[in-house]
Tab-separated table of C-alpha atoms in Angstrom:
chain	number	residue	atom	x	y	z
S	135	UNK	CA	96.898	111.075	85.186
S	136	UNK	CA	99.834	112.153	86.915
S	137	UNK	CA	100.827	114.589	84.134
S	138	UNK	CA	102.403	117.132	86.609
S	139	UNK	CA	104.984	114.637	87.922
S	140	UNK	CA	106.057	113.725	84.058
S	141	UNK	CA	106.370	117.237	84.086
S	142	UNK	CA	108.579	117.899	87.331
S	143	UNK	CA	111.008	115.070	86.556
S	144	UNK	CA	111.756	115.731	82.846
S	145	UNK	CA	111.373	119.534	82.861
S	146	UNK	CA	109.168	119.103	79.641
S	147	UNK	CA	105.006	120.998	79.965
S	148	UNK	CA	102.456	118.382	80.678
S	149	UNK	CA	100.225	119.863	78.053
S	150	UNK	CA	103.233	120.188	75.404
S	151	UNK	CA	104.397	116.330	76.362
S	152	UNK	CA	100.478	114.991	75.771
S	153	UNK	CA	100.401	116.328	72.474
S	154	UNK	CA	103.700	114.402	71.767
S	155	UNK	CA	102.012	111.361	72.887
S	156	UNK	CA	98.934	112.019	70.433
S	157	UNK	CA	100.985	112.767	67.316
S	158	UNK	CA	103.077	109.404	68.577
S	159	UNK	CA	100.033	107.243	68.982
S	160	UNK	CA	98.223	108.995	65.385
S	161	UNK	CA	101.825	107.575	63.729
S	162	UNK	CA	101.381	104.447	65.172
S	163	UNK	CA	97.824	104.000	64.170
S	164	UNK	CA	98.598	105.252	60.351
S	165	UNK	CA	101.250	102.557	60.344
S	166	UNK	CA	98.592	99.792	61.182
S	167	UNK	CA	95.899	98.308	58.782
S	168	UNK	CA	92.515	96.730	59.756
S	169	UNK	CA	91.716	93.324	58.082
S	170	UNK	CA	93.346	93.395	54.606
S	171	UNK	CA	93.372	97.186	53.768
S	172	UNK	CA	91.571	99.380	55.463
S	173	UNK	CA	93.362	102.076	57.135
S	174	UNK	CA	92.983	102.447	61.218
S	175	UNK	CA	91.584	106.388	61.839
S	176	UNK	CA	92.358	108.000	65.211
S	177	UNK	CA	90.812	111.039	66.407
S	178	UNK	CA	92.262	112.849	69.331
S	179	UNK	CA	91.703	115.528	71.391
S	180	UNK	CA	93.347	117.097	74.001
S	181	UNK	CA	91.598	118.846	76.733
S	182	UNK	CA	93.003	120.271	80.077
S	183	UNK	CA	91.724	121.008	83.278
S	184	UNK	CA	90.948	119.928	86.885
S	185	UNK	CA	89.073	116.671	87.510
S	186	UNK	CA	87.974	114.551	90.384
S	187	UNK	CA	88.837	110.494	89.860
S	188	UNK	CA	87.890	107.732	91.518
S	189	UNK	CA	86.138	104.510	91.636
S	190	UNK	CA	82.240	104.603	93.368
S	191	UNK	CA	79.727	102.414	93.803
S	192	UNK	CA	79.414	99.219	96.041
S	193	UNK	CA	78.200	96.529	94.504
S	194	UNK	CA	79.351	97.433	91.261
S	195	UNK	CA	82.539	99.588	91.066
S	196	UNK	CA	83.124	101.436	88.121
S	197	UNK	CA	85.828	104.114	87.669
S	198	UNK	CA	84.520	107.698	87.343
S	199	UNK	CA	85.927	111.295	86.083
S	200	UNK	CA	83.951	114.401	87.500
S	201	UNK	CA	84.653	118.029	86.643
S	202	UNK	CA	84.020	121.039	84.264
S	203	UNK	CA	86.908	120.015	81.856
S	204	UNK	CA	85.377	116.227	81.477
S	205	UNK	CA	81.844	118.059	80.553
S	206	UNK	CA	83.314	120.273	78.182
S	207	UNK	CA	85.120	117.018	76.479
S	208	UNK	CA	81.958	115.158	76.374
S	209	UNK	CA	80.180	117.866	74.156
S	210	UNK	CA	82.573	118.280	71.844
């Protein structure tokens, strides 16, 4: 999602800068309780690769990712 441009503009990798975000949003999460205890578990991968995005359908739009790195995601 426009990972190259983050890139360009702040001279950081894309890959390198979503694992930052990950570890950020795990931190977050462990800070965070659900209900009156229970601890919030994140799981998060990080996959990277070409994709196709868009919205299709007519009647019923629904946004859709295509591509070899969005199949290899799924199975994991």
């Amino acid at each position: 999602a426009g990972l190259k441009n983050i890139a360009t503009q702040s001279n950081v990798n894309p890959v390198l800068r979503t694992i930052q975000v990950a570890f950020e949003m795990r931190r977050f999460a462990q800070q965070q309780n659900f209900g009156t205890s229970e601890e919030i578990i994140v799981k998060i991968g990080v996959h990277y690769g070409n994709v196709i995005a868009g919205v299709i359908g007519y009647h019923k739009p629904q946004f859709s990712l295509i591509g070899d790195t969005v199949n290899t995601t799924s199975r994991v």
